[in-house]
Short mmCIF file of N, CA and C in Angstrom, two decimals:
data_model
loop_
_atom_site.label_atom_id
_atom_site.label_comp_id
_atom_site.label_asym_id
_atom_site.label_seq_id
_atom_site.Cartn_x
_atom_site.Cartn_y
_atom_site.Cartn_z
N MET A 8 19.15 7.04 -17.10
CA MET A 8 17.80 7.40 -16.68
C MET A 8 17.53 8.97 -16.78
N ASP A 9 18.56 9.70 -16.72
CA ASP A 9 18.47 11.31 -16.63
C ASP A 9 17.65 11.73 -18.09
N ASN A 10 18.18 11.08 -19.04
CA ASN A 10 17.48 11.33 -20.51
C ASN A 10 16.05 10.91 -20.28
N GLN A 11 15.15 11.92 -20.53
CA GLN A 11 13.82 11.56 -20.25
C GLN A 11 13.49 11.12 -21.87
N PRO A 12 12.55 10.62 -21.79
CA PRO A 12 11.74 10.01 -23.17
C PRO A 12 11.09 11.07 -23.96
N THR A 13 11.63 10.93 -25.35
CA THR A 13 11.18 12.04 -26.21
C THR A 13 9.77 11.46 -26.99
N THR A 14 9.46 10.12 -26.88
CA THR A 14 8.28 9.91 -27.42
C THR A 14 7.51 8.87 -26.70
N ALA A 15 6.05 8.78 -26.85
CA ALA A 15 5.44 8.06 -26.02
C ALA A 15 5.76 6.35 -25.93
N SER A 16 6.37 6.05 -26.85
CA SER A 16 6.68 4.65 -26.98
C SER A 16 7.71 4.45 -25.98
N ASN A 17 8.82 5.29 -25.71
CA ASN A 17 9.77 5.20 -24.81
C ASN A 17 9.24 5.39 -23.38
N VAL A 18 8.38 5.93 -23.17
CA VAL A 18 8.02 6.13 -21.53
C VAL A 18 8.13 4.89 -20.92
N LEU A 19 7.39 4.09 -21.42
CA LEU A 19 7.39 2.63 -20.48
C LEU A 19 8.68 1.98 -20.23
N GLY A 20 9.83 2.02 -21.21
CA GLY A 20 10.82 1.56 -20.88
C GLY A 20 11.76 2.37 -20.17
N TRP A 21 11.59 3.91 -20.24
CA TRP A 21 12.26 4.68 -19.29
C TRP A 21 11.64 4.54 -17.87
N MET A 22 10.25 4.33 -17.61
CA MET A 22 9.78 3.95 -16.61
C MET A 22 10.41 2.59 -15.70
N ALA A 23 10.43 1.77 -16.52
CA ALA A 23 11.05 0.50 -16.14
C ALA A 23 12.44 0.50 -15.64
N GLN A 24 13.21 1.67 -15.85
CA GLN A 24 14.56 2.00 -15.44
C GLN A 24 14.42 2.93 -14.11
N GLY A 25 13.26 3.12 -13.93
CA GLY A 25 13.41 4.08 -12.49
C GLY A 25 12.71 5.32 -12.91
N GLY A 26 12.30 5.62 -13.87
CA GLY A 26 11.69 6.91 -14.46
C GLY A 26 10.29 7.22 -13.75
N THR A 27 9.89 8.09 -13.31
CA THR A 27 8.16 8.26 -12.81
C THR A 27 8.09 9.60 -13.37
N PHE A 28 6.58 9.66 -13.39
CA PHE A 28 5.82 11.01 -13.82
C PHE A 28 6.22 12.12 -12.80
N GLN A 29 6.53 11.83 -11.73
CA GLN A 29 7.10 13.00 -11.04
C GLN A 29 8.32 13.60 -11.57
N LYS A 30 9.27 12.63 -12.15
CA LYS A 30 10.47 13.38 -12.65
C LYS A 30 10.04 13.76 -14.19
N LEU A 31 9.17 13.25 -14.63
CA LEU A 31 8.83 13.56 -16.27
C LEU A 31 8.17 14.96 -16.02
N ARG A 32 7.50 15.27 -15.20
CA ARG A 32 6.64 16.29 -15.16
C ARG A 32 7.32 17.34 -14.22
N ASN A 33 8.50 17.07 -13.60
CA ASN A 33 9.45 18.02 -12.77
C ASN A 33 8.65 18.68 -11.74
N ILE A 34 8.01 17.54 -11.07
CA ILE A 34 7.30 17.80 -9.73
C ILE A 34 8.02 17.63 -8.52
N SER A 35 8.48 18.41 -7.74
CA SER A 35 9.25 18.28 -6.53
C SER A 35 8.94 17.22 -5.61
N GLN A 36 9.63 16.76 -4.82
CA GLN A 36 9.27 15.69 -3.66
C GLN A 36 8.63 16.47 -2.61
N SER A 37 8.84 17.66 -2.42
CA SER A 37 8.22 18.59 -1.28
C SER A 37 6.41 18.67 -1.72
N GLN A 38 6.30 18.90 -3.10
CA GLN A 38 5.15 19.01 -3.42
C GLN A 38 4.26 17.63 -3.13
N LEU A 39 4.98 16.46 -3.37
CA LEU A 39 4.38 15.20 -3.38
C LEU A 39 4.19 14.97 -1.79
N ASP A 40 5.13 15.34 -1.08
CA ASP A 40 5.12 15.46 0.56
C ASP A 40 3.83 15.98 0.98
N GLU A 41 3.57 16.97 0.64
CA GLU A 41 2.54 18.23 0.90
C GLU A 41 1.00 17.24 0.48
N ALA A 42 0.98 16.76 -0.67
CA ALA A 42 -0.12 15.91 -0.97
C ALA A 42 -0.40 14.70 -0.29
N TYR A 43 0.77 14.12 0.06
CA TYR A 43 0.79 13.01 1.03
C TYR A 43 0.10 13.39 2.38
N LYS A 44 0.43 14.35 2.93
CA LYS A 44 0.05 14.87 4.35
C LYS A 44 -1.38 15.23 4.06
N VAL A 45 -1.94 15.60 2.97
CA VAL A 45 -3.37 15.85 2.94
C VAL A 45 -4.16 14.69 2.86
N ALA A 46 -3.59 13.76 2.25
CA ALA A 46 -4.30 12.46 2.02
C ALA A 46 -4.32 11.61 3.39
N PHE A 47 -2.98 11.67 4.05
CA PHE A 47 -3.17 10.93 5.33
C PHE A 47 -4.10 11.76 6.33
N THR A 48 -4.26 13.19 6.45
CA THR A 48 -5.16 13.85 7.22
C THR A 48 -6.64 13.28 6.88
N GLN A 49 -6.98 13.13 5.49
CA GLN A 49 -8.19 12.82 4.85
C GLN A 49 -8.52 11.65 5.49
N PHE A 50 -7.66 10.56 5.39
CA PHE A 50 -7.72 9.23 5.95
C PHE A 50 -8.07 9.34 7.34
N ASN A 51 -7.22 9.77 8.20
CA ASN A 51 -7.42 9.81 9.66
C ASN A 51 -8.67 10.57 10.15
N ALA A 52 -9.09 11.31 9.10
CA ALA A 52 -10.67 12.05 9.48
C ALA A 52 -11.85 11.12 8.93
N GLY A 53 -11.52 10.11 8.24
CA GLY A 53 -12.46 9.10 8.14
C GLY A 53 -13.10 9.59 6.55
N GLN A 54 -12.44 10.42 5.86
CA GLN A 54 -12.90 10.77 4.45
C GLN A 54 -12.11 10.02 3.42
N TYR A 55 -12.47 8.92 3.52
CA TYR A 55 -11.53 7.86 2.81
C TYR A 55 -11.89 7.95 1.04
N LYS A 56 -13.11 8.48 0.69
CA LYS A 56 -13.13 8.70 -0.72
C LYS A 56 -12.19 9.85 -1.19
N ASP A 57 -11.96 10.95 -0.41
CA ASP A 57 -11.13 12.05 -0.71
C ASP A 57 -9.58 11.46 -0.82
N ALA A 58 -9.34 10.68 0.33
CA ALA A 58 -7.79 10.14 0.44
C ALA A 58 -7.68 9.09 -0.48
N VAL A 59 -8.68 8.48 -1.23
CA VAL A 59 -8.28 7.43 -2.38
C VAL A 59 -7.76 8.37 -3.67
N THR A 60 -8.93 9.58 -3.64
CA THR A 60 -8.49 10.30 -4.86
C THR A 60 -7.00 10.71 -4.86
N ILE A 61 -6.55 11.34 -3.56
CA ILE A 61 -5.32 11.94 -3.57
C ILE A 61 -4.21 10.87 -3.68
N PHE A 62 -4.36 9.86 -2.88
CA PHE A 62 -3.40 8.57 -3.13
C PHE A 62 -3.07 8.01 -4.47
N ARG A 63 -4.41 7.97 -5.28
CA ARG A 63 -4.21 7.47 -6.65
C ARG A 63 -3.30 8.47 -7.33
N HIS A 64 -3.45 9.71 -7.37
CA HIS A 64 -2.58 10.79 -8.01
C HIS A 64 -1.35 10.58 -7.66
N LEU A 65 -0.97 10.45 -6.32
CA LEU A 65 0.18 10.21 -5.79
C LEU A 65 1.08 8.96 -6.40
N CYS A 66 0.29 7.85 -6.58
CA CYS A 66 0.67 6.48 -6.99
C CYS A 66 0.97 6.85 -8.54
N LEU A 67 0.19 7.53 -9.02
CA LEU A 67 0.62 7.76 -10.67
C LEU A 67 1.83 8.54 -10.64
N MET A 68 1.87 9.46 -9.78
CA MET A 68 3.03 10.37 -9.93
C MET A 68 4.42 9.64 -9.62
N ASN A 69 4.46 8.65 -8.67
CA ASN A 69 5.75 7.89 -8.37
C ASN A 69 5.21 6.77 -7.94
N HIS A 70 5.28 5.60 -8.85
CA HIS A 70 4.95 4.20 -8.71
C HIS A 70 5.81 3.42 -7.96
N THR A 71 6.90 4.17 -7.49
CA THR A 71 8.00 3.46 -6.49
C THR A 71 7.85 3.57 -5.31
N CYS A 72 7.08 4.42 -5.02
CA CYS A 72 6.77 4.74 -3.41
C CYS A 72 5.78 3.67 -2.72
N HIS A 73 6.10 3.06 -1.72
CA HIS A 73 5.27 2.11 -1.18
C HIS A 73 4.32 2.76 -0.28
N ARG A 74 4.69 3.79 0.41
CA ARG A 74 3.47 4.25 1.09
C ARG A 74 2.30 5.06 0.45
N TYR A 75 2.54 5.44 -0.83
CA TYR A 75 1.36 5.85 -1.66
C TYR A 75 0.25 4.80 -1.88
N PHE A 76 0.95 3.49 -2.02
CA PHE A 76 0.35 2.26 -2.32
C PHE A 76 -0.39 1.59 -1.13
N LEU A 77 0.50 1.85 -0.08
CA LEU A 77 -0.15 1.51 1.06
C LEU A 77 -1.45 2.29 1.53
N GLY A 78 -1.36 3.77 1.43
CA GLY A 78 -2.19 4.47 1.86
C GLY A 78 -3.35 4.29 0.62
N LEU A 79 -3.23 4.01 -0.19
CA LEU A 79 -4.44 3.74 -1.46
C LEU A 79 -5.14 2.67 -0.61
N GLY A 80 -4.49 1.58 -0.63
CA GLY A 80 -5.09 0.16 -0.08
C GLY A 80 -5.57 0.35 1.12
N MET A 81 -5.14 1.05 2.00
CA MET A 81 -5.93 1.02 3.36
C MET A 81 -7.38 1.88 3.14
N SER A 82 -7.13 3.02 2.48
CA SER A 82 -8.39 3.77 2.14
C SER A 82 -9.19 2.82 1.35
N LEU A 83 -9.02 2.11 0.48
CA LEU A 83 -9.92 1.49 -0.32
C LEU A 83 -10.71 0.26 0.78
N PHE A 84 -9.77 -0.24 1.49
CA PHE A 84 -10.34 -1.21 2.60
C PHE A 84 -11.33 -0.53 3.41
N GLU A 85 -11.03 0.45 3.84
CA GLU A 85 -12.15 1.29 4.77
C GLU A 85 -13.32 1.55 3.96
N LEU A 86 -13.15 1.58 2.63
CA LEU A 86 -14.50 1.85 1.72
C LEU A 86 -15.42 0.62 1.50
N GLY A 87 -14.43 -0.48 1.78
CA GLY A 87 -15.11 -1.77 1.58
C GLY A 87 -14.70 -2.36 0.28
N ARG A 88 -13.98 -1.88 -0.58
CA ARG A 88 -13.49 -2.28 -2.02
C ARG A 88 -12.41 -3.16 -1.65
N PHE A 89 -12.50 -4.29 -1.06
CA PHE A 89 -11.54 -5.22 -0.82
C PHE A 89 -10.48 -5.69 -2.05
N ASP A 90 -11.27 -5.89 -3.33
CA ASP A 90 -10.53 -6.52 -4.40
C ASP A 90 -9.33 -5.45 -4.68
N LEU A 91 -9.94 -4.07 -4.83
CA LEU A 91 -9.06 -3.05 -5.28
C LEU A 91 -7.98 -2.82 -4.05
N ALA A 92 -8.34 -3.08 -2.86
CA ALA A 92 -7.32 -2.71 -1.80
C ALA A 92 -6.35 -3.79 -1.80
N ILE A 93 -6.54 -4.98 -2.18
CA ILE A 93 -5.72 -6.03 -2.37
C ILE A 93 -4.79 -5.82 -3.66
N ALA A 94 -5.36 -5.26 -4.60
CA ALA A 94 -4.28 -5.07 -5.70
C ALA A 94 -3.30 -4.03 -5.54
N SER A 95 -3.82 -2.86 -4.62
CA SER A 95 -2.64 -2.10 -4.35
C SER A 95 -1.69 -2.33 -3.26
N LEU A 96 -2.36 -3.03 -2.33
CA LEU A 96 -1.68 -3.55 -1.25
C LEU A 96 -0.64 -4.91 -1.49
N SER A 97 -0.80 -5.54 -2.64
CA SER A 97 0.00 -6.55 -3.07
C SER A 97 1.17 -5.71 -3.69
N TYR A 98 0.78 -4.51 -4.26
CA TYR A 98 2.03 -3.79 -5.14
C TYR A 98 2.73 -3.17 -4.04
N ALA A 99 2.16 -2.63 -2.94
CA ALA A 99 2.94 -1.86 -1.84
C ALA A 99 4.13 -2.87 -1.23
N GLU A 100 3.42 -4.18 -0.95
CA GLU A 100 4.26 -5.34 -0.27
C GLU A 100 5.38 -5.79 -1.27
N LYS A 101 5.38 -5.58 -2.62
CA LYS A 101 6.44 -5.94 -3.36
C LYS A 101 7.46 -4.79 -3.29
N ILE A 102 6.95 -3.83 -3.07
CA ILE A 102 8.03 -2.48 -3.20
C ILE A 102 8.78 -2.41 -1.92
N GLU A 103 8.03 -2.69 -0.83
CA GLU A 103 8.63 -2.60 0.46
C GLU A 103 8.59 -3.71 1.34
N PRO A 104 9.48 -4.80 1.22
CA PRO A 104 9.30 -6.19 1.88
C PRO A 104 9.31 -6.40 3.21
N LYS A 105 9.88 -5.28 3.94
CA LYS A 105 10.18 -5.21 5.47
C LYS A 105 8.84 -4.64 6.18
N ASP A 106 7.92 -3.96 5.40
CA ASP A 106 6.63 -3.58 5.97
C ASP A 106 5.59 -4.62 6.27
N PRO A 107 5.08 -4.88 7.27
CA PRO A 107 3.89 -5.73 7.42
C PRO A 107 2.61 -5.47 7.22
N ARG A 108 2.60 -3.91 7.26
CA ARG A 108 1.03 -3.39 7.22
C ARG A 108 0.28 -3.73 5.66
N ALA A 109 0.97 -3.96 4.71
CA ALA A 109 0.23 -4.27 3.48
C ALA A 109 -0.17 -5.52 3.83
N SER A 110 0.43 -6.71 4.03
CA SER A 110 0.21 -8.12 4.26
C SER A 110 -0.96 -8.11 5.26
N LEU A 111 -0.81 -7.24 6.28
CA LEU A 111 -1.99 -7.42 7.55
C LEU A 111 -3.35 -6.91 6.87
N VAL A 112 -3.36 -5.97 5.97
CA VAL A 112 -4.55 -5.31 5.71
C VAL A 112 -5.07 -6.33 4.53
N MET A 113 -4.16 -6.80 3.84
CA MET A 113 -4.65 -7.92 2.76
C MET A 113 -5.39 -9.10 3.53
N GLY A 114 -4.73 -9.50 4.61
CA GLY A 114 -5.29 -10.60 5.43
C GLY A 114 -6.71 -10.01 5.69
N LYS A 115 -6.79 -9.04 6.38
CA LYS A 115 -8.23 -8.53 6.52
C LYS A 115 -9.06 -8.31 5.51
N SER A 116 -8.54 -7.95 4.60
CA SER A 116 -9.52 -7.84 3.10
C SER A 116 -9.89 -9.25 2.83
N PHE A 117 -8.99 -10.13 2.86
CA PHE A 117 -9.48 -11.56 2.32
C PHE A 117 -10.45 -12.10 3.23
N LYS A 118 -10.09 -11.89 4.66
CA LYS A 118 -11.19 -12.43 5.45
C LYS A 118 -12.49 -11.78 5.17
N ALA A 119 -12.62 -10.41 5.03
CA ALA A 119 -13.76 -9.85 4.85
C ALA A 119 -14.57 -10.51 3.44
N MET A 120 -13.73 -11.05 2.62
CA MET A 120 -14.27 -11.65 1.42
C MET A 120 -14.60 -13.01 1.46
N ASN A 121 -14.38 -13.84 2.89
CA ASN A 121 -14.44 -14.97 3.29
C ASN A 121 -13.56 -16.13 2.33
N GLN A 122 -12.35 -15.59 2.05
CA GLN A 122 -11.45 -16.33 1.45
C GLN A 122 -10.38 -16.65 2.73
N LYS A 123 -10.55 -17.54 3.44
CA LYS A 123 -9.86 -18.19 4.62
C LYS A 123 -8.52 -18.53 4.29
N THR A 124 -8.32 -19.02 3.23
CA THR A 124 -6.98 -19.59 2.71
C THR A 124 -6.05 -18.59 2.65
N LEU A 125 -6.33 -17.69 1.65
CA LEU A 125 -5.82 -16.30 1.40
C LEU A 125 -5.47 -15.62 2.64
N ALA A 126 -6.52 -15.28 3.34
CA ALA A 126 -6.23 -14.50 4.59
C ALA A 126 -5.51 -14.97 5.37
N LEU A 127 -5.43 -16.34 5.57
CA LEU A 127 -4.20 -16.91 6.55
C LEU A 127 -2.75 -16.96 5.88
N LYS A 128 -2.75 -16.91 4.61
CA LYS A 128 -1.54 -16.82 4.00
C LYS A 128 -1.07 -15.43 4.13
N SER A 129 -1.80 -14.39 3.90
CA SER A 129 -1.47 -12.98 4.04
C SER A 129 -1.12 -12.61 5.53
N LEU A 130 -1.94 -13.21 6.57
CA LEU A 130 -1.64 -12.82 7.92
C LEU A 130 -0.47 -13.74 8.45
N SER A 131 -0.34 -14.66 7.85
CA SER A 131 1.10 -15.65 8.07
C SER A 131 2.31 -14.68 7.45
N GLU A 132 2.19 -13.99 6.32
CA GLU A 132 3.47 -13.02 5.85
C GLU A 132 3.38 -11.92 6.76
N ALA A 133 2.57 -11.32 7.19
CA ALA A 133 2.34 -10.09 8.13
C ALA A 133 3.10 -10.36 9.29
N ILE A 134 2.88 -11.66 9.97
CA ILE A 134 3.58 -11.98 11.03
C ILE A 134 5.05 -12.28 10.87
N PHE A 135 5.42 -12.90 9.64
CA PHE A 135 6.80 -13.09 9.34
C PHE A 135 7.54 -11.62 9.31
N ARG A 136 6.86 -10.90 8.43
CA ARG A 136 7.53 -9.59 8.29
C ARG A 136 7.72 -8.89 9.58
N ALA A 137 6.71 -8.69 10.22
CA ALA A 137 6.49 -8.23 11.54
C ALA A 137 7.59 -8.52 12.75
N GLN A 138 7.90 -9.93 12.75
CA GLN A 138 8.92 -10.37 13.58
C GLN A 138 10.26 -9.83 13.13
N LYS A 139 10.78 -9.44 12.03
CA LYS A 139 11.78 -8.87 11.64
C LYS A 139 12.25 -7.53 12.12
N GLY A 140 11.17 -6.70 12.93
CA GLY A 140 11.48 -5.51 13.41
C GLY A 140 10.91 -5.01 14.43
N VAL A 141 11.57 -4.48 15.51
CA VAL A 141 11.06 -4.11 16.54
C VAL A 141 9.86 -3.01 16.43
N ARG A 142 9.85 -2.32 15.42
CA ARG A 142 8.97 -1.35 15.12
C ARG A 142 7.64 -1.83 15.03
N TRP A 143 7.53 -3.06 14.68
CA TRP A 143 6.32 -3.52 14.12
C TRP A 143 5.42 -4.56 15.33
N GLN A 144 5.66 -4.25 16.55
CA GLN A 144 5.14 -5.03 17.43
C GLN A 144 3.56 -4.85 17.44
N SER A 145 2.90 -3.85 17.31
CA SER A 145 1.52 -3.84 17.16
C SER A 145 0.86 -4.54 16.04
N GLU A 146 1.46 -4.34 14.94
CA GLU A 146 0.95 -5.07 13.77
C GLU A 146 1.30 -6.66 14.04
N LEU A 147 2.22 -7.19 14.73
CA LEU A 147 2.74 -8.48 14.83
C LEU A 147 1.59 -9.03 15.89
N HIS A 148 1.05 -8.25 16.78
CA HIS A 148 0.15 -8.69 17.86
C HIS A 148 -1.19 -8.90 17.11
N ILE A 149 -1.77 -7.82 16.25
CA ILE A 149 -2.83 -7.86 15.35
C ILE A 149 -2.92 -8.91 14.62
N ALA A 150 -1.98 -9.01 13.94
CA ALA A 150 -1.83 -10.08 12.91
C ALA A 150 -1.73 -11.80 13.61
N GLN A 151 -1.16 -11.69 14.53
CA GLN A 151 -1.28 -12.95 15.36
C GLN A 151 -2.43 -13.36 15.92
N ARG A 152 -3.03 -12.40 16.41
CA ARG A 152 -4.33 -12.40 17.04
C ARG A 152 -5.55 -12.83 15.94
N LEU A 153 -5.59 -12.18 14.84
CA LEU A 153 -6.32 -12.39 13.63
C LEU A 153 -6.24 -13.72 13.14
N TYR A 154 -4.76 -14.07 13.20
CA TYR A 154 -4.14 -15.49 12.28
C TYR A 154 -4.95 -16.57 13.24
N ALA A 155 -4.75 -16.55 14.70
CA ALA A 155 -5.36 -17.52 15.31
C ALA A 155 -6.92 -17.68 15.65
N ALA A 156 -7.52 -16.58 15.34
CA ALA A 156 -9.02 -16.67 15.49
C ALA A 156 -9.43 -17.10 13.98
N LEU A 157 -8.79 -16.99 13.05
CA LEU A 157 -9.10 -17.41 11.71
C LEU A 157 -9.07 -18.76 11.59
N LYS A 158 -7.98 -19.23 12.31
CA LYS A 158 -7.23 -20.56 12.05
C LYS A 158 -8.33 -21.74 13.11
N ASN A 159 -8.85 -21.16 13.98
CA ASN A 159 -9.57 -21.87 14.76
C ASN A 159 -11.11 -21.72 14.29
N LYS A 160 -11.70 -21.03 13.53
CA LYS A 160 -12.89 -20.74 12.91
C LYS A 160 -13.02 -21.79 12.03
N ARG A 161 -14.32 -22.22 12.27
CA ARG A 161 -14.67 -23.80 11.39
C ARG A 161 -15.36 -23.36 10.20
#
């Protein structure tokens, strides 16, 4: 994996074995960490479009970091771009199976799109994941409350 690809046709195979554009372009992790801090600050300030822009770049630089895709998905959710949020969150969910936040926001996205069955499935997954860790008690309660309200809704 240390041998970087020399032609464009080799890039995909190299990336499939763990290569990233971050490595290809010799970008330090501290540089990405700084960009993440800016994106996170923009998200918390309600500047979701700006956060999306930065998170998209982070996702391109390192497609193996779940928090970049989680941040992108959560920002897209806040912008009402539920379909795009679900795509990003689904990828984040696959990268980090212990984190319930992607499943939770996917459930909210499906709910907003009036897709009750998929919302219940995502919320059920969020509950399952959150029950496995003490750290996720807040997410567990939110997912359980949303699941129960949606299940009882006719």
